[in-house]
mmCIF file of C-alpha atoms and ligand atoms in Angstrom:
data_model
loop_
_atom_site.group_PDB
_atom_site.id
_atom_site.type_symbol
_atom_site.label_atom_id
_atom_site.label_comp_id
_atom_site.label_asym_id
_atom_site.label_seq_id
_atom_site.Cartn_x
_atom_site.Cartn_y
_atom_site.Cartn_z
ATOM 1 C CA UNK A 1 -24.279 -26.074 42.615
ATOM 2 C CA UNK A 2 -20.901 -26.973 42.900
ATOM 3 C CA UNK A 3 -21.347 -30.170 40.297
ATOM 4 C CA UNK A 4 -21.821 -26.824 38.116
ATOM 5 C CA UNK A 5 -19.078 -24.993 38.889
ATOM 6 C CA UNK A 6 -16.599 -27.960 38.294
ATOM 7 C CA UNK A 7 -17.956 -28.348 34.693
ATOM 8 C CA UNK A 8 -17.941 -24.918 34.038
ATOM 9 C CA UNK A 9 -13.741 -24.546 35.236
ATOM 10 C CA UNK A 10 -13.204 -28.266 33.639
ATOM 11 C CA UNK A 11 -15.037 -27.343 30.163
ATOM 12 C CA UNK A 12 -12.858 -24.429 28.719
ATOM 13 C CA UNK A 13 -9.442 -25.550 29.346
ATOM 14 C CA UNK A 14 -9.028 -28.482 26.732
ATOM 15 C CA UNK A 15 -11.048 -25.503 24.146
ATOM 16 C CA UNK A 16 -8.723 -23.008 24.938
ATOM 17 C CA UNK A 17 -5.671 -25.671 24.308
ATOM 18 C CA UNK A 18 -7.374 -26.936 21.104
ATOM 19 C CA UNK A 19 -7.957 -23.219 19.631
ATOM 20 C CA UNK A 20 -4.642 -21.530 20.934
ATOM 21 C CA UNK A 21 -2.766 -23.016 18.038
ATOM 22 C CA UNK A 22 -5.228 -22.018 15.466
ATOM 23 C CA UNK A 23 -5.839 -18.404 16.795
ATOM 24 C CA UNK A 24 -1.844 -17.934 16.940
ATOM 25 C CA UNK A 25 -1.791 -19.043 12.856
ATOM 26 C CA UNK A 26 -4.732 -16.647 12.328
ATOM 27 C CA UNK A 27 -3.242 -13.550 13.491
ATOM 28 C CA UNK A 28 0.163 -14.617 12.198
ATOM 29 C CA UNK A 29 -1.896 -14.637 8.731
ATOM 30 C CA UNK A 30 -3.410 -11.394 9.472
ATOM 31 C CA UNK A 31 -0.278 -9.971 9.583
ATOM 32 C CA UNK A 32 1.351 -11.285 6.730
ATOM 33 C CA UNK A 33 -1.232 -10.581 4.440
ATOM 34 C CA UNK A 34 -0.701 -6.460 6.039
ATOM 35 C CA UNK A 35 2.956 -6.600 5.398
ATOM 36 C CA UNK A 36 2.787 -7.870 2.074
ATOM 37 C CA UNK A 37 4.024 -11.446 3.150
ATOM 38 C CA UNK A 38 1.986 -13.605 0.336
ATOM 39 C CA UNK A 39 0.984 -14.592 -3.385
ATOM 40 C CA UNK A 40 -1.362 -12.790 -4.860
ATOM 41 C CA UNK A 41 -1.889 -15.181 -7.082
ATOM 42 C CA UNK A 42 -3.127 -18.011 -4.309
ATOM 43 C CA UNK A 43 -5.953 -15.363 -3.059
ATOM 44 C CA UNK A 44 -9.252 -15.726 -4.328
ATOM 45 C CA UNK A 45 -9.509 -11.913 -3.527
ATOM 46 C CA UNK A 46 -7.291 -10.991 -6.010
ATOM 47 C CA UNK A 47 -7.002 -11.121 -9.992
ATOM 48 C CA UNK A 48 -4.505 -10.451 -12.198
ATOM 49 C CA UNK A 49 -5.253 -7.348 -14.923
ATOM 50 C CA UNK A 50 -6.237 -7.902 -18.329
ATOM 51 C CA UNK A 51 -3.161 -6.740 -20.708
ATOM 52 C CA UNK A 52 -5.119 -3.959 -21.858
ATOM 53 C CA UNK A 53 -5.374 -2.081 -19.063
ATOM 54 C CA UNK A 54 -1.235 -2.478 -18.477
ATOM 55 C CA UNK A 55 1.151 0.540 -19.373
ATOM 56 C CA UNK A 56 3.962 -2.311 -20.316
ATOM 57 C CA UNK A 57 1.710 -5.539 -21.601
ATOM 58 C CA UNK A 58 4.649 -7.588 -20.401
ATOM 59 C CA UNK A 59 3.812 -7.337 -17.109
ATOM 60 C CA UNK A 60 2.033 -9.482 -14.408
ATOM 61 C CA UNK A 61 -0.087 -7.148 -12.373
ATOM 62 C CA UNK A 62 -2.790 -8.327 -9.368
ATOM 63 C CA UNK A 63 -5.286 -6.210 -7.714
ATOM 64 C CA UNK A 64 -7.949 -7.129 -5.533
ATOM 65 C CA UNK A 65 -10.966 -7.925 -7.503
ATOM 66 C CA UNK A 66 -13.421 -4.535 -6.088
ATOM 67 C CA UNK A 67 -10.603 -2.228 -6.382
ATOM 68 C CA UNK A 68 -10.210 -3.425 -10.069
ATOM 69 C CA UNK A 69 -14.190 -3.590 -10.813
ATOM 70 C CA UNK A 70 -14.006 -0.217 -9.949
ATOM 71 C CA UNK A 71 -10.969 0.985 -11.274
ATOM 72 C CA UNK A 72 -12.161 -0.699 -14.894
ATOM 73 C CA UNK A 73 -15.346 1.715 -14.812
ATOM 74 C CA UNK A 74 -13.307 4.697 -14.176
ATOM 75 C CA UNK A 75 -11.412 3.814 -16.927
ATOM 76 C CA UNK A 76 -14.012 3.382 -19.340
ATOM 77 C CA UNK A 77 -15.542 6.724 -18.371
ATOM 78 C CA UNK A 78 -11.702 8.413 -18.738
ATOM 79 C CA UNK A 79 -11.463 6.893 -22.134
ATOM 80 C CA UNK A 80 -14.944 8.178 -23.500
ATOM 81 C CA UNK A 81 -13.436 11.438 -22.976
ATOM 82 C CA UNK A 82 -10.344 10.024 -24.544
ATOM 83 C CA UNK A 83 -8.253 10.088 -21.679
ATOM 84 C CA UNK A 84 -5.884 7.105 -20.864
ATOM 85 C CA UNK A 85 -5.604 5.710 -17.165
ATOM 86 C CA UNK A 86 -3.058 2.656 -17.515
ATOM 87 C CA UNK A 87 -1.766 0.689 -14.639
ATOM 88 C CA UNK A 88 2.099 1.191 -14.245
ATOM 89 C CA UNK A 89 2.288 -0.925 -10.675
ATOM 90 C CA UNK A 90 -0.501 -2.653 -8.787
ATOM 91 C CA UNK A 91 0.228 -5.071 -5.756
ATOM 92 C CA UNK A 92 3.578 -5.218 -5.021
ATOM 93 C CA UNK A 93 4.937 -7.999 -2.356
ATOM 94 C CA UNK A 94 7.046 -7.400 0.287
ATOM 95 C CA UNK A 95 9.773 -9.406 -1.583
ATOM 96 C CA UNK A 96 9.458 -6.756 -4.280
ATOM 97 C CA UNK A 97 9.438 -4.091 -2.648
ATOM 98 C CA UNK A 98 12.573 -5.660 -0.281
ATOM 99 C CA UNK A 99 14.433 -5.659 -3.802
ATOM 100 C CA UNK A 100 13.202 -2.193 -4.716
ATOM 101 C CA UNK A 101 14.514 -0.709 -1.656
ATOM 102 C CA UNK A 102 17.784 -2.648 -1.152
ATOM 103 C CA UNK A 103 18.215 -2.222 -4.449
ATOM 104 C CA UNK A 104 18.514 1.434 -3.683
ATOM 105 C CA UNK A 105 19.734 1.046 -0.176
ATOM 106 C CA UNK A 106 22.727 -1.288 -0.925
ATOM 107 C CA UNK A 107 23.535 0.222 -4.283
ATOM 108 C CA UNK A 108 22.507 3.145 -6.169
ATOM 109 C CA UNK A 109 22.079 5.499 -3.392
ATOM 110 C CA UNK A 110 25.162 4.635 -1.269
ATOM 111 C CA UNK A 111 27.780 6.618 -2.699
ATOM 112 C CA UNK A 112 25.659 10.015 -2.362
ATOM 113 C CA UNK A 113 24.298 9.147 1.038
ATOM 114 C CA UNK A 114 27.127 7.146 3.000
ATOM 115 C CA UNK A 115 25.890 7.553 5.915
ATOM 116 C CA UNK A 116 22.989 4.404 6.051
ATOM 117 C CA UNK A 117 20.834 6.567 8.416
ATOM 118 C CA UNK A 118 20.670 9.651 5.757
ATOM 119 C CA UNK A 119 20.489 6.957 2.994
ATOM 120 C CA UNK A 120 17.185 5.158 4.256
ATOM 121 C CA UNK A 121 15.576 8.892 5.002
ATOM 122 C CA UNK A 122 16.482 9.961 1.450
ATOM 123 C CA UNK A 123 14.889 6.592 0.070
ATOM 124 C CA UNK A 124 12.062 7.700 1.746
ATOM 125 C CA UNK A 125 11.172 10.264 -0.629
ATOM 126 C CA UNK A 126 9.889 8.272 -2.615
ATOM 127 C CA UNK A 127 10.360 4.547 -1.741
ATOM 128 C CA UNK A 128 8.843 2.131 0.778
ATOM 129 C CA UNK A 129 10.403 0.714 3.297
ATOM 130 C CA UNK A 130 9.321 -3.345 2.805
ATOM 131 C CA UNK A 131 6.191 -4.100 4.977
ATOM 132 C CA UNK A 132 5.051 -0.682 5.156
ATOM 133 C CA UNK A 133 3.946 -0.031 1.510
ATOM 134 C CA UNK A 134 0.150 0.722 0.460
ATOM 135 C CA UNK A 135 0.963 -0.807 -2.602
ATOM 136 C CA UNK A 136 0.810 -4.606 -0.687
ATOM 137 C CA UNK A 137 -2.808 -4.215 -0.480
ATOM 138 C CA UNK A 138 -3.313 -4.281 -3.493
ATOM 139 C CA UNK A 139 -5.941 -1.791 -3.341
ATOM 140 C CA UNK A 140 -3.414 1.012 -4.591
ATOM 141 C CA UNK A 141 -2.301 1.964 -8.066
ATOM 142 C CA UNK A 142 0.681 3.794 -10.103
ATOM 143 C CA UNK A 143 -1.364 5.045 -12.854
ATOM 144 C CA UNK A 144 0.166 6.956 -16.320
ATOM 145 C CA UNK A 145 3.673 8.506 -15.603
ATOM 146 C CA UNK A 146 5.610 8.186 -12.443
ATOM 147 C CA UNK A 147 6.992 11.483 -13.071
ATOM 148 C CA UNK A 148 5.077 14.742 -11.222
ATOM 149 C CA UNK A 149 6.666 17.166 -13.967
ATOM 150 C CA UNK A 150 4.340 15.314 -16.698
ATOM 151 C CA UNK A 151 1.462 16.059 -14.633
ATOM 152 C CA UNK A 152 2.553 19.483 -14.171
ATOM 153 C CA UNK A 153 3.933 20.675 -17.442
ATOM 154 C CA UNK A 154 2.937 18.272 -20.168
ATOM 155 C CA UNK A 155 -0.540 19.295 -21.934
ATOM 156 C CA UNK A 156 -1.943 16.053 -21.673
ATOM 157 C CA UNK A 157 -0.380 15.268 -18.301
ATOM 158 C CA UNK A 158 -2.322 18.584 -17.101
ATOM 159 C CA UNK A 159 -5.770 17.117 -18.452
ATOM 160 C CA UNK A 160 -5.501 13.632 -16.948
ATOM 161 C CA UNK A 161 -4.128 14.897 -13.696
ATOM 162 C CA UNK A 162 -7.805 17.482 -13.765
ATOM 163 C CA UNK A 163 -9.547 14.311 -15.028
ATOM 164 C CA UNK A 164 -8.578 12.521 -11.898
ATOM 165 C CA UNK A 165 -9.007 15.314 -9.191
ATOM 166 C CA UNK A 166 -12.265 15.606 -10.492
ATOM 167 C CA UNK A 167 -13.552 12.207 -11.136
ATOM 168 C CA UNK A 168 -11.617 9.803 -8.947
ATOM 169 C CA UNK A 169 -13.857 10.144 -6.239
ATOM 170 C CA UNK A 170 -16.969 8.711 -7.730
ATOM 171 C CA UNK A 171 -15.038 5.616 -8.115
ATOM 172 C CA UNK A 172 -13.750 5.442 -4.724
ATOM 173 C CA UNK A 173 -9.755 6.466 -5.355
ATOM 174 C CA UNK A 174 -8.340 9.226 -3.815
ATOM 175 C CA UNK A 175 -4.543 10.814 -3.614
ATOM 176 C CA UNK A 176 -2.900 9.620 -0.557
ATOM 177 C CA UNK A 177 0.013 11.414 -0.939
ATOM 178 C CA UNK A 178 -0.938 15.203 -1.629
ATOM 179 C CA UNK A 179 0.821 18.072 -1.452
ATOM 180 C CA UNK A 180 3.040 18.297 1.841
ATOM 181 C CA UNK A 181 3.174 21.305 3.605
ATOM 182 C CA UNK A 182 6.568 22.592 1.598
ATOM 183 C CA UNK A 183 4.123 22.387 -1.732
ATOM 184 C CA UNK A 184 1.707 24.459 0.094
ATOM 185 C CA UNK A 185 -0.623 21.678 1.057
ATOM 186 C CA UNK A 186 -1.663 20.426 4.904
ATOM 187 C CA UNK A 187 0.321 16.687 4.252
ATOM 188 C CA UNK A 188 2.983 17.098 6.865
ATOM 189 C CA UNK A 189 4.633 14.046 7.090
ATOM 190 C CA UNK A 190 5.540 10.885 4.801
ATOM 191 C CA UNK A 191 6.489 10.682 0.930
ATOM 192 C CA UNK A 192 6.731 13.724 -1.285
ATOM 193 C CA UNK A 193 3.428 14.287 -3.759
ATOM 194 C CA UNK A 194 3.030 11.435 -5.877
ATOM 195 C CA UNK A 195 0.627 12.536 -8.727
ATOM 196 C CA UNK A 196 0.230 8.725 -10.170
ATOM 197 C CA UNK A 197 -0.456 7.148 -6.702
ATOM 198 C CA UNK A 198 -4.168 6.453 -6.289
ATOM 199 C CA UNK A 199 -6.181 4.423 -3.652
ATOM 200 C CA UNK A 200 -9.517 2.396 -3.947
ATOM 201 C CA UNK A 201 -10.361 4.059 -0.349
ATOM 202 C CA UNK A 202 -13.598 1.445 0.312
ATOM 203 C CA UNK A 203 -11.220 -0.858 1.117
ATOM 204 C CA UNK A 204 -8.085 0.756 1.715
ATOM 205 C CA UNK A 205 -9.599 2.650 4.714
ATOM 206 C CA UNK A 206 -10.060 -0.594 6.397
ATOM 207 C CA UNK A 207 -7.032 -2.026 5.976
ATOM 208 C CA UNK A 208 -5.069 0.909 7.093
ATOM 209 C CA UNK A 209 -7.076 0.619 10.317
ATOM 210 C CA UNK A 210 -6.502 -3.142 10.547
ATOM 211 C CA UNK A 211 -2.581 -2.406 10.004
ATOM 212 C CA UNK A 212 -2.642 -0.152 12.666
ATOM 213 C CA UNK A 213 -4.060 -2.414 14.695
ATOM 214 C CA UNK A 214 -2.001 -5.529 13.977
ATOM 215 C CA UNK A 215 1.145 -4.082 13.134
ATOM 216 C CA UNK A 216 3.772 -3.367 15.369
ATOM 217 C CA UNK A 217 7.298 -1.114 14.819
ATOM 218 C CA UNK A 218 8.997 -4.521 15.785
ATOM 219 C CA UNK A 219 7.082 -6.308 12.972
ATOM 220 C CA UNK A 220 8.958 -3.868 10.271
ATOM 221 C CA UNK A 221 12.258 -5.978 9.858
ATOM 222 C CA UNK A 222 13.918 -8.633 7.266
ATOM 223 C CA UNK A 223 16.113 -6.636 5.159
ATOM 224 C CA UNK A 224 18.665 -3.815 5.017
ATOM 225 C CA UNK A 225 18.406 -0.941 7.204
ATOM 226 C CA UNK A 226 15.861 -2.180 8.717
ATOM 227 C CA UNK A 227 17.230 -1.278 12.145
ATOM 228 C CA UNK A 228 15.999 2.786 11.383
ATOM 229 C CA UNK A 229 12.234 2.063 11.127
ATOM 230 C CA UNK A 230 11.619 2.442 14.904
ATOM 231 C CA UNK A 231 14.040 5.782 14.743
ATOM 232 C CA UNK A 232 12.525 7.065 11.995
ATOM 233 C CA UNK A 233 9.008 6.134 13.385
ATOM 234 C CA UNK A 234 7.983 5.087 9.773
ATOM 235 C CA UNK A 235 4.391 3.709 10.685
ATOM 236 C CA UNK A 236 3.296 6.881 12.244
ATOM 237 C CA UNK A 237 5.037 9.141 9.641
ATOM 238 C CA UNK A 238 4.504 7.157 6.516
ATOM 239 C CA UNK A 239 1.987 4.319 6.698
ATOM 240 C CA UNK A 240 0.030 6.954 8.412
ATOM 241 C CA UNK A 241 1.063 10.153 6.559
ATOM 242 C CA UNK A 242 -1.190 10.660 3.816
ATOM 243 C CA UNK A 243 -3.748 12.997 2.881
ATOM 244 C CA UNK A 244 -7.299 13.217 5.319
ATOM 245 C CA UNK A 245 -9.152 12.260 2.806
ATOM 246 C CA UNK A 246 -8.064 8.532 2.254
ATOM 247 C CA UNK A 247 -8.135 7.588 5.839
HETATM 248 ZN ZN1 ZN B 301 2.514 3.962 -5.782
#
Protein backbone atom coordinates (compact mmCIF):
# COMPACT_ATOMS: atom_id res chain seq x y z
CA UNK A 1 0.00 0.00 0.00
CA UNK A 2 2.38 2.46 0.77
CA UNK A 3 4.81 1.35 -2.40
CA UNK A 4 1.48 2.95 -4.00
CA UNK A 5 1.19 5.91 -2.39
CA UNK A 6 4.92 6.92 -3.02
CA UNK A 7 4.37 6.50 -6.82
CA UNK A 8 1.31 8.16 -6.84
CA UNK A 9 3.01 11.65 -4.80
CA UNK A 10 6.43 10.91 -6.90
CA UNK A 11 4.52 10.61 -10.45
CA UNK A 12 2.85 14.12 -10.89
CA UNK A 13 5.47 16.43 -9.83
CA UNK A 14 8.06 16.19 -12.79
CA UNK A 15 4.31 16.39 -15.15
CA UNK A 16 3.24 19.28 -13.48
CA UNK A 17 6.97 20.92 -13.98
CA UNK A 18 7.07 19.72 -17.62
CA UNK A 19 3.41 21.20 -18.49
CA UNK A 20 3.54 24.46 -16.29
CA UNK A 21 5.52 26.18 -18.98
CA UNK A 22 3.32 25.14 -21.76
CA UNK A 23 -0.07 25.84 -19.95
CA UNK A 24 1.38 29.46 -18.95
CA UNK A 25 2.09 30.06 -23.08
CA UNK A 26 -1.42 28.69 -23.73
CA UNK A 27 -3.39 31.02 -21.76
CA UNK A 28 -0.96 33.83 -22.54
CA UNK A 29 -2.14 32.93 -26.29
CA UNK A 30 -5.65 32.83 -25.29
CA UNK A 31 -5.45 36.13 -24.32
CA UNK A 32 -3.74 37.70 -26.99
CA UNK A 33 -5.72 36.35 -29.57
CA UNK A 34 -9.00 38.19 -27.19
CA UNK A 35 -7.23 41.45 -27.12
CA UNK A 36 -6.42 41.60 -30.59
CA UNK A 37 -2.61 40.85 -29.95
CA UNK A 38 -1.85 38.87 -33.45
CA UNK A 39 -1.70 38.52 -37.41
CA UNK A 40 -4.49 37.65 -38.96
CA UNK A 41 -2.78 36.72 -41.64
CA UNK A 42 -0.66 33.72 -39.71
CA UNK A 43 -4.22 32.10 -38.58
CA UNK A 44 -5.51 29.42 -40.51
CA UNK A 45 -8.94 30.64 -39.10
CA UNK A 46 -8.91 33.59 -40.90
CA UNK A 47 -8.94 34.80 -44.71
CA UNK A 48 -8.53 37.81 -46.23
CA UNK A 49 -11.81 39.20 -48.45
CA UNK A 50 -12.02 38.97 -52.02
CA UNK A 51 -11.79 42.74 -53.51
CA UNK A 52 -15.24 42.55 -54.50
CA UNK A 53 -16.82 42.43 -51.52
CA UNK A 54 -14.51 45.69 -50.22
CA UNK A 55 -16.13 49.28 -50.08
CA UNK A 56 -12.38 50.72 -50.96
CA UNK A 57 -10.66 47.70 -53.21
CA UNK A 58 -7.40 49.05 -51.85
CA UNK A 59 -7.78 47.60 -48.80
CA UNK A 60 -6.52 44.44 -46.92
CA UNK A 61 -9.42 43.10 -44.95
CA UNK A 62 -9.41 39.49 -42.79
CA UNK A 63 -12.32 37.83 -41.30
CA UNK A 64 -12.59 34.57 -39.88
CA UNK A 65 -13.42 32.12 -42.50
CA UNK A 66 -17.46 31.11 -41.01
CA UNK A 67 -18.21 34.62 -40.33
CA UNK A 68 -17.23 35.38 -44.02
CA UNK A 69 -18.98 32.05 -45.54
CA UNK A 70 -21.81 33.45 -44.07
CA UNK A 71 -21.56 36.94 -44.54
CA UNK A 72 -20.88 36.10 -48.57
CA UNK A 73 -24.49 34.37 -48.67
CA UNK A 74 -26.13 37.26 -47.13
CA UNK A 75 -24.67 39.22 -49.57
CA UNK A 76 -25.66 37.40 -52.48
CA UNK A 77 -29.26 37.27 -51.25
CA UNK A 78 -28.99 41.42 -50.55
CA UNK A 79 -27.78 41.83 -54.05
CA UNK A 80 -30.63 39.73 -55.82
CA UNK A 81 -32.77 42.31 -54.43
CA UNK A 82 -30.20 44.77 -55.60
CA UNK A 83 -29.09 45.87 -52.42
CA UNK A 84 -25.29 46.42 -51.71
CA UNK A 85 -23.67 45.12 -48.34
CA UNK A 86 -19.82 46.09 -48.73
CA UNK A 87 -17.28 45.62 -46.06
CA UNK A 88 -15.90 49.08 -44.84
CA UNK A 89 -13.69 47.42 -41.74
CA UNK A 90 -13.32 43.78 -40.77
CA UNK A 91 -10.63 42.59 -38.14
CA UNK A 92 -8.90 45.24 -36.80
CA UNK A 93 -5.62 44.53 -34.47
CA UNK A 94 -4.99 45.94 -31.40
CA UNK A 95 -2.09 47.91 -33.04
CA UNK A 96 -4.76 49.47 -35.22
CA UNK A 97 -7.01 50.19 -33.18
CA UNK A 98 -4.01 51.62 -30.57
CA UNK A 99 -3.39 54.12 -33.60
CA UNK A 100 -7.09 54.79 -34.10
CA UNK A 101 -7.58 55.79 -30.63
CA UNK A 102 -4.31 57.65 -29.86
CA UNK A 103 -4.72 59.05 -32.88
CA UNK A 104 -7.76 60.69 -31.42
CA UNK A 105 -6.60 60.69 -27.87
CA UNK A 106 -3.21 62.46 -28.43
CA UNK A 107 -4.41 64.66 -31.25
CA UNK A 108 -7.60 65.52 -32.74
CA UNK A 109 -9.68 65.46 -29.72
CA UNK A 110 -7.34 67.22 -27.23
CA UNK A 111 -7.98 70.70 -27.75
CA UNK A 112 -11.94 70.25 -27.23
CA UNK A 113 -11.56 67.84 -24.37
CA UNK A 114 -8.34 68.92 -22.28
CA UNK A 115 -9.07 67.28 -19.64
CA UNK A 116 -7.62 63.37 -20.63
CA UNK A 117 -10.36 61.85 -18.38
CA UNK A 118 -13.35 63.72 -20.43
CA UNK A 119 -11.25 63.10 -23.61
CA UNK A 120 -11.10 59.14 -23.36
CA UNK A 121 -15.09 59.18 -22.28
CA UNK A 122 -15.87 61.32 -25.34
CA UNK A 123 -13.73 58.84 -27.58
CA UNK A 124 -15.90 56.45 -26.32
CA UNK A 125 -18.75 57.39 -28.32
CA UNK A 126 -17.72 55.93 -30.84
CA UNK A 127 -14.15 54.50 -30.57
CA UNK A 128 -12.54 51.50 -28.87
CA UNK A 129 -10.39 51.59 -26.39
CA UNK A 130 -7.34 49.02 -27.81
CA UNK A 131 -7.97 45.44 -26.45
CA UNK A 132 -11.50 45.89 -25.89
CA UNK A 133 -12.85 46.14 -29.50
CA UNK A 134 -15.35 43.45 -31.12
CA UNK A 135 -13.84 44.27 -34.19
CA UNK A 136 -10.42 42.01 -33.05
CA UNK A 137 -12.42 39.00 -33.48
CA UNK A 138 -12.81 39.30 -36.50
CA UNK A 139 -16.22 38.06 -36.41
CA UNK A 140 -17.61 41.78 -36.63
CA UNK A 141 -18.18 44.04 -39.59
CA UNK A 142 -18.56 47.93 -40.65
CA UNK A 143 -20.81 47.40 -43.48
CA UNK A 144 -22.04 50.43 -46.18
CA UNK A 145 -21.73 53.96 -44.53
CA UNK A 146 -20.33 54.69 -41.16
CA UNK A 147 -22.64 57.47 -40.91
CA UNK A 148 -26.28 56.76 -38.92
CA UNK A 149 -27.88 59.88 -40.82
CA UNK A 150 -27.51 57.76 -44.24
CA UNK A 151 -29.36 55.07 -42.67
CA UNK A 152 -31.84 57.38 -41.40
CA UNK A 153 -32.49 59.92 -44.07
CA UNK A 154 -31.02 58.71 -47.33
CA UNK A 155 -33.66 56.60 -49.52
CA UNK A 156 -31.43 53.91 -50.12
CA UNK A 157 -29.77 54.07 -46.71
CA UNK A 158 -33.52 53.52 -45.33
CA UNK A 159 -33.91 50.25 -47.57
CA UNK A 160 -30.60 48.59 -46.69
CA UNK A 161 -30.85 49.49 -43.06
CA UNK A 162 -34.85 47.45 -43.37
CA UNK A 163 -32.94 44.89 -45.50
CA UNK A 164 -30.69 44.16 -42.61
CA UNK A 165 -33.16 44.31 -39.58
CA UNK A 166 -35.02 41.95 -41.42
CA UNK A 167 -32.66 39.53 -42.90
CA UNK A 168 -29.49 39.60 -40.84
CA UNK A 169 -30.63 37.13 -38.61
CA UNK A 170 -30.92 34.19 -40.90
CA UNK A 171 -27.32 34.62 -41.46
CA UNK A 172 -26.32 34.80 -37.97
CA UNK A 173 -25.42 38.85 -37.62
CA UNK A 174 -27.10 40.88 -35.36
CA UNK A 175 -26.72 44.80 -34.15
CA UNK A 176 -24.69 44.93 -31.09
CA UNK A 177 -24.95 48.32 -30.58
CA UNK A 178 -28.79 49.32 -30.75
CA UNK A 179 -30.50 52.03 -29.72
CA UNK A 180 -29.43 53.21 -26.07
CA UNK A 181 -31.90 54.18 -23.81
CA UNK A 182 -31.61 58.18 -24.85
CA UNK A 183 -32.80 56.83 -28.58
CA UNK A 184 -35.62 55.17 -26.91
CA UNK A 185 -34.17 51.71 -26.93
CA UNK A 186 -33.28 49.29 -23.65
CA UNK A 187 -29.10 49.55 -24.56
CA UNK A 188 -28.04 51.37 -21.45
CA UNK A 189 -24.57 51.41 -21.46
CA UNK A 190 -21.52 51.41 -24.06
CA UNK A 191 -21.17 53.13 -27.65
CA UNK A 192 -23.91 55.22 -29.19
CA UNK A 193 -26.11 53.24 -32.12
CA UNK A 194 -23.93 52.19 -34.75
CA UNK A 195 -26.21 51.32 -37.77
CA UNK A 196 -23.13 49.69 -39.92
CA UNK A 197 -21.81 47.53 -36.99
CA UNK A 198 -22.89 43.92 -37.44
CA UNK A 199 -21.84 40.63 -35.65
CA UNK A 200 -21.62 36.94 -36.94
CA UNK A 201 -23.22 36.02 -33.34
CA UNK A 202 -22.36 31.92 -33.80
CA UNK A 203 -19.17 32.77 -32.97
CA UNK A 204 -19.10 36.03 -31.50
CA UNK A 205 -21.26 34.78 -28.56
CA UNK A 206 -18.49 32.54 -27.61
CA UNK A 207 -15.85 34.65 -27.68
CA UNK A 208 -17.46 37.33 -25.70
CA UNK A 209 -17.90 34.65 -23.03
CA UNK A 210 -14.30 33.46 -23.37
CA UNK A 211 -13.17 37.31 -23.00
CA UNK A 212 -15.00 37.56 -20.04
CA UNK A 213 -13.52 34.83 -18.77
CA UNK A 214 -9.86 35.45 -19.62
CA UNK A 215 -9.74 39.01 -19.56
CA UNK A 216 -9.00 41.02 -16.77
CA UNK A 217 -9.39 45.19 -16.21
CA UNK A 218 -5.53 44.93 -15.56
CA UNK A 219 -5.04 43.22 -18.97
CA UNK A 220 -6.51 46.59 -20.77
CA UNK A 221 -3.15 48.63 -20.91
CA UNK A 222 -0.22 49.58 -23.56
CA UNK A 223 -1.12 52.87 -24.81
CA UNK A 224 -2.44 56.34 -23.94
CA UNK A 225 -4.94 56.80 -21.37
CA UNK A 226 -4.92 53.68 -20.63
CA UNK A 227 -4.84 54.38 -16.89
CA UNK A 228 -9.05 55.27 -17.14
CA UNK A 229 -10.17 51.77 -18.24
CA UNK A 230 -10.53 50.44 -14.65
CA UNK A 231 -12.37 54.02 -13.74
CA UNK A 232 -14.40 53.97 -16.45
CA UNK A 233 -15.10 50.17 -15.96
CA UNK A 234 -14.91 49.75 -19.83
CA UNK A 235 -15.29 45.81 -19.90
CA UNK A 236 -18.49 45.84 -18.04
CA UNK A 237 -19.87 48.99 -19.80
CA UNK A 238 -18.58 48.46 -23.28
CA UNK A 239 -17.23 45.01 -24.10
CA UNK A 240 -20.34 44.03 -22.35
CA UNK A 241 -22.82 46.78 -23.37
CA UNK A 242 -24.51 45.74 -26.36
CA UNK A 243 -27.82 44.78 -27.34
CA UNK A 244 -29.49 41.19 -25.63
CA UNK A 245 -29.68 39.81 -28.59
CA UNK A 246 -25.92 39.28 -29.58
CA UNK A 247 -24.87 37.89 -26.30
ZN1 LIG B 1 -17.56 48.49 -36.10
Amino acid sequence: MFKYLVILFLVPLPLIFFFQPLMGNTETHKKDILLGKFSPSTQSNFIMVEKKYLADKSRIIYLQKEAYESYKKMYQEAARENIQLPIISGIRTFYQQKSIWEKKYNNTYKLKFPDSYKRALAILKYSSMPGTSRHHWGTDIDIIALDNQYFIKNKKGIRDFQWMRKNAGKYGFCMPYSAKKSDGGSRENGYEMERWHWSYTPQSKNLLKQYNESIKPQDINGFAGAEYAQKINVIHKYVNGIAPECK
